Amino acid sequence: MLFRSIQLHTHRHWLPADDALATRELVDNRAVLEPLIGRPLHHLCYPSGEWSQAVWPSLNANAVRSATTCEPGLNTRATPPLDLRRFLDFDDTPEIVFEAELSGFSSLLRNALGRA
């Protein structure tokens, strides 16, 4: 299938802490995407990198299994599935920065400098 990596993002590009509003975002986004993709969607990318643990009960109640933040860093077995880190690269990201993130060196450096 062509769209194997499509997942949830919220429908109006926000994820409020209010359970009813958060549920509406997920239900509306699924209503649009799932018919196109042809399967249930269970993973979320937080909109605009805005996230809070306050939404985790809503995500769990709506069968969201994992969610990615815009926070850089490495994920381990101890990383909560609703708090996954990722690296955002852009066209102008220097190759050395990309390689440092990919290898984990940037995370080690952030940890050493107390910026984890």
Coordinates of N, CA and C in Angstrom, one line a residue:
M1 N 0.8 -1.2 0.0 CA 0.0 0.0 0.0 C 0.9 1.2 0.0
L2 N 0.5 2.2 -0.7 CA 1.2 3.5 -0.9 C 1.4 4.3 0.4
F3 N 0.4 4.3 1.3 CA 0.4 5.2 2.4 C 0.7 4.5 3.7
R4 N 1.8 3.7 3.8 CA 2.1 2.9 5.0 C 2.5 3.8 6.1
S5 N 3.1 5.0 5.9 CA 3.6 5.8 7.1 C 2.6 6.9 7.5
I6 N 1.4 7.0 7.0 CA 0.5 8.0 7.4 C -0.1 7.6 8.7
Q7 N -0.1 8.6 9.7 CA -0.7 8.3 11.0 C -1.4 9.6 11.4
L8 N -1.8 9.6 12.7 CA -2.6 10.7 13.2 C -1.8 12.0 13.5
H9 N -2.4 13.1 13.4 CA -1.7 14.4 13.7 C -2.7 15.4 14.4
T10 N -3.9 15.2 14.5 CA -5.0 16.0 14.9 C -5.6 16.7 13.7
H11 N -6.9 17.0 13.8 CA -7.6 17.5 12.7 C -7.4 19.0 12.5
R12 N -7.4 19.7 13.6 CA -7.3 21.2 13.6 C -6.0 21.7 14.0
H13 N -5.0 20.8 14.1 CA -3.6 21.2 14.4 C -3.5 21.7 15.8
W14 N -4.2 21.1 16.8 CA -4.0 21.4 18.2 C -4.5 20.2 19.0
L15 N -4.0 20.0 20.2 CA -4.4 18.9 21.0 C -4.6 19.4 22.4
P16 N -5.9 19.9 22.7 CA -6.2 20.4 24.0 C -6.1 19.4 25.1
A17 N -5.9 19.8 26.3 CA -5.9 18.9 27.5 C -7.3 18.5 27.9
D18 N -8.3 19.2 27.5 CA -9.7 18.8 27.8 C -10.0 17.5 27.0
D19 N -10.5 16.5 27.8 CA -10.7 15.2 27.2 C -11.7 15.2 26.1
A20 N -12.8 15.9 26.2 CA -13.8 15.9 25.1 C -13.2 16.5 23.8
L21 N -12.5 17.6 24.0 CA -11.9 18.3 22.8 C -10.8 17.5 22.2
A22 N -10.0 16.8 23.0 CA -8.9 16.0 22.5 C -9.5 14.8 21.7
T23 N -10.5 14.2 22.3 CA -11.2 13.1 21.7 C -11.8 13.5 20.3
R24 N -12.4 14.7 20.3 CA -12.9 15.2 19.0 C -11.9 15.3 18.0
E25 N -10.7 15.8 18.3 CA -9.6 16.0 17.4 C -9.2 14.6 16.8
L26 N -9.1 13.6 17.7 CA -8.6 12.3 17.2 C -9.7 11.6 16.4
V27 N -11.0 11.7 16.8 CA -12.1 11.1 16.1 C -12.2 11.8 14.7
D28 N -12.1 13.1 14.7 CA -12.3 13.8 13.4 C -11.1 13.5 12.4
N29 N -9.9 13.4 13.0 CA -8.7 13.1 12.1 C -8.8 11.7 11.6
R30 N -9.2 10.7 12.5 CA -9.4 9.3 12.0 C -10.5 9.2 11.0
A31 N -11.6 10.0 11.1 CA -12.7 9.9 10.1 C -12.2 10.3 8.7
V32 N -11.3 11.2 8.6 CA -10.8 11.6 7.3 C -9.7 10.6 6.8
L33 N -8.8 10.3 7.7 CA -7.6 9.5 7.2 C -7.8 8.0 7.1
E34 N -8.6 7.4 8.0 CA -8.7 5.9 8.0 C -9.3 5.4 6.7
P35 N -10.4 6.1 6.2 CA -10.9 5.6 4.9 C -9.9 5.7 3.7
L36 N -9.1 6.7 3.8 CA -8.1 6.8 2.7 C -7.0 5.8 2.9
I37 N -6.6 5.5 4.1 CA -5.5 4.5 4.4 C -6.0 3.1 4.3
G38 N -7.2 2.9 4.8 CA -7.8 1.5 4.8 C -7.4 0.7 6.0
R39 N -7.0 1.3 7.0 CA -6.7 0.6 8.3 C -6.8 1.5 9.5
P40 N -6.9 1.0 10.7 CA -7.0 1.8 11.9 C -5.6 2.5 12.1
L41 N -5.7 3.7 12.6 CA -4.4 4.5 12.9 C -4.3 4.6 14.4
H42 N -3.1 4.3 14.9 CA -2.8 4.2 16.3 C -1.6 5.0 16.8
H43 N -1.0 5.8 15.9 CA 0.2 6.5 16.3 C -0.1 8.0 16.0
L44 N 0.5 8.9 16.8 CA 0.3 10.3 16.7 C 1.6 11.1 16.7
C45 N 1.5 12.2 15.9 CA 2.6 13.2 15.9 C 2.0 14.4 16.6
Y46 N 2.5 14.8 17.7 CA 1.9 16.0 18.4 C 1.9 17.2 17.4
P47 N 0.9 18.0 17.3 CA 0.8 19.1 16.4 C 1.7 20.3 17.0
S48 N 2.5 20.8 16.1 CA 3.4 22.0 16.4 C 4.4 21.7 17.5
G49 N 4.6 20.4 17.8 CA 5.5 20.0 18.9 C 4.9 20.3 20.3
E50 N 3.7 20.8 20.4 CA 3.1 21.1 21.6 C 2.5 19.8 22.2
W51 N 2.9 19.5 23.5 CA 2.4 18.3 24.1 C 2.5 18.4 25.6
S52 N 1.7 17.6 26.3 CA 1.7 17.6 27.7 C 1.2 16.2 28.2
Q53 N 1.8 15.8 29.3 CA 1.3 14.5 29.9 C -0.2 14.5 30.2
A54 N -0.7 15.7 30.3 CA -2.2 15.9 30.6 C -3.1 15.2 29.6
V55 N -2.6 15.1 28.3 CA -3.4 14.5 27.3 C -3.3 13.0 27.2
W56 N -2.3 12.4 28.0 CA -2.1 11.0 27.9 C -3.3 10.2 28.2
P57 N -4.1 10.5 29.2 CA -5.4 9.7 29.4 C -6.3 9.7 28.2
S58 N -6.4 10.9 27.6 CA -7.3 10.9 26.4 C -6.7 10.1 25.2
L59 N -5.3 10.2 25.1 CA -4.7 9.3 24.0 C -4.9 7.9 24.3
N60 N -4.7 7.5 25.6 CA -4.9 6.0 25.9 C -6.4 5.6 25.7
A61 N -7.3 6.5 26.1 CA -8.7 6.1 25.9 C -9.1 6.0 24.4
N62 N -8.4 6.7 23.6 CA -8.6 6.7 22.1 C -7.7 5.8 21.3
A63 N -7.1 4.8 22.0 CA -6.3 3.7 21.4 C -5.1 4.3 20.7
V64 N -4.5 5.4 21.1 CA -3.2 5.9 20.6 C -2.1 5.1 21.3
R65 N -1.3 4.4 20.6 CA -0.3 3.6 21.2 C 1.1 4.3 21.4
S66 N 1.3 5.2 20.5 CA 2.6 6.0 20.6 C 2.4 7.4 20.0
A67 N 3.2 8.3 20.5 CA 3.1 9.7 20.1 C 4.5 10.3 20.1
T68 N 4.8 11.0 19.0 CA 6.1 11.7 18.9 C 6.1 13.1 19.2
T69 N 7.1 13.6 19.9 CA 7.3 15.0 20.2 C 8.2 15.6 19.2
C70 N 8.5 16.9 19.3 CA 9.6 17.5 18.5 C 10.8 17.7 19.3
E71 N 10.9 17.0 20.4 CA 12.1 17.1 21.3 C 13.2 16.1 20.7
P72 N 14.4 16.7 20.6 CA 15.5 15.8 20.1 C 15.9 14.8 21.2
G73 N 16.5 13.7 20.8 CA 17.1 12.8 21.8 C 16.8 11.4 21.4
L74 N 17.4 10.5 22.1 CA 17.3 9.1 21.9 C 16.1 8.5 22.7
N75 N 15.5 7.5 22.1 CA 14.5 6.7 22.8 C 15.1 5.4 23.3
T76 N 14.7 5.0 24.5 CA 15.1 3.8 25.1 C 13.9 3.0 25.5
R77 N 14.1 1.8 26.0 CA 12.9 1.0 26.5 C 12.2 1.7 27.6
A78 N 12.9 2.6 28.4 CA 12.3 3.4 29.5 C 11.5 4.6 29.0
T79 N 11.7 5.0 27.7 CA 10.9 6.1 27.2 C 9.4 5.8 27.1
P80 N 8.6 6.6 27.7 CA 7.2 6.4 27.6 C 6.7 6.4 26.1
P81 N 5.9 5.5 25.7 CA 5.5 5.5 24.2 C 4.8 6.8 23.8
L82 N 4.2 7.5 24.7 CA 3.5 8.8 24.4 C 4.4 10.0 24.5
D83 N 5.7 9.7 24.6 CA 6.7 10.8 24.8 C 8.0 10.5 24.0
L84 N 7.8 10.0 22.7 CA 8.9 9.6 21.9 C 9.6 10.9 21.3
R85 N 10.9 10.8 21.3 CA 11.8 11.9 20.8 C 12.0 11.7 19.3
R86 N 12.3 12.8 18.6 CA 12.6 12.6 17.2 C 13.5 13.8 16.8
F87 N 14.2 13.7 15.7 CA 15.0 14.7 15.2 C 14.4 15.3 13.9
L88 N 14.2 16.6 13.9 CA 13.6 17.3 12.8 C 14.7 17.9 12.0
D89 N 14.9 17.4 10.8 CA 15.9 17.9 9.9 C 15.3 18.7 8.8
F90 N 16.0 19.7 8.3 CA 15.5 20.5 7.2 C 16.5 20.5 6.1
D91 N 16.2 21.2 5.0 CA 17.1 21.2 3.8 C 18.4 21.8 4.2
D92 N 18.4 22.8 5.1 CA 19.7 23.5 5.4 C 20.4 22.9 6.7
T93 N 19.9 21.7 7.1 CA 20.6 21.1 8.3 C 22.0 20.5 7.8
P94 N 23.0 21.0 8.5 CA 24.4 20.5 8.1 C 24.5 19.0 8.3
E95 N 25.2 18.4 7.4 CA 25.3 16.9 7.4 C 25.9 16.5 8.8
I96 N 26.9 17.2 9.3 CA 27.5 16.8 10.6 C 26.5 16.9 11.7
V97 N 25.6 17.8 11.7 CA 24.5 17.8 12.7 C 23.6 16.6 12.6
F98 N 23.2 16.3 11.3 CA 22.4 15.1 11.1 C 23.1 13.9 11.6
E99 N 24.3 13.7 11.3 CA 25.1 12.5 11.7 C 25.2 12.5 13.2
A100 N 25.4 13.6 13.8 CA 25.6 13.7 15.3 C 24.2 13.2 16.0
E101 N 23.1 13.6 15.4 CA 21.8 13.2 16.0 C 21.6 11.7 15.7
L102 N 21.9 11.3 14.5 CA 21.6 9.9 14.1 C 22.5 8.9 14.9
S103 N 23.7 9.3 15.2 CA 24.6 8.4 16.0 C 24.4 8.5 17.5
G104 N 23.7 9.5 18.0 CA 23.4 9.6 19.4 C 24.4 10.5 20.1
F105 N 25.4 11.0 19.3 CA 26.4 11.9 19.9 C 25.8 13.2 20.5
S106 N 24.8 13.8 19.7 CA 24.2 15.0 20.2 C 23.5 14.8 21.5
S107 N 22.8 13.6 21.7 CA 22.2 13.3 23.0 C 23.2 13.2 24.1
L108 N 24.3 12.5 23.8 CA 25.4 12.4 24.8 C 25.8 13.8 25.2
L109 N 26.0 14.7 24.3 CA 26.5 16.0 24.5 C 25.5 16.8 25.3
R110 N 24.2 16.7 24.9 CA 23.1 17.4 25.7 C 23.1 16.9 27.1
N111 N 23.2 15.6 27.3 CA 23.2 15.0 28.7 C 24.4 15.6 29.5
A112 N 25.6 15.6 28.9 CA 26.8 16.1 29.6 C 26.7 17.5 30.0
L113 N 25.9 18.3 29.1 CA 25.8 19.8 29.4 C 24.5 20.0 30.3
G114 N 23.8 19.0 30.6 CA 22.6 19.2 31.4 C 21.4 19.7 30.7
R115 N 21.4 19.5 29.4 CA 20.3 20.0 28.6 C 19.4 18.9 28.0
A116 N 19.4 17.8 28.7 CA 18.6 16.6 28.2 C 17.2 16.8 28.2

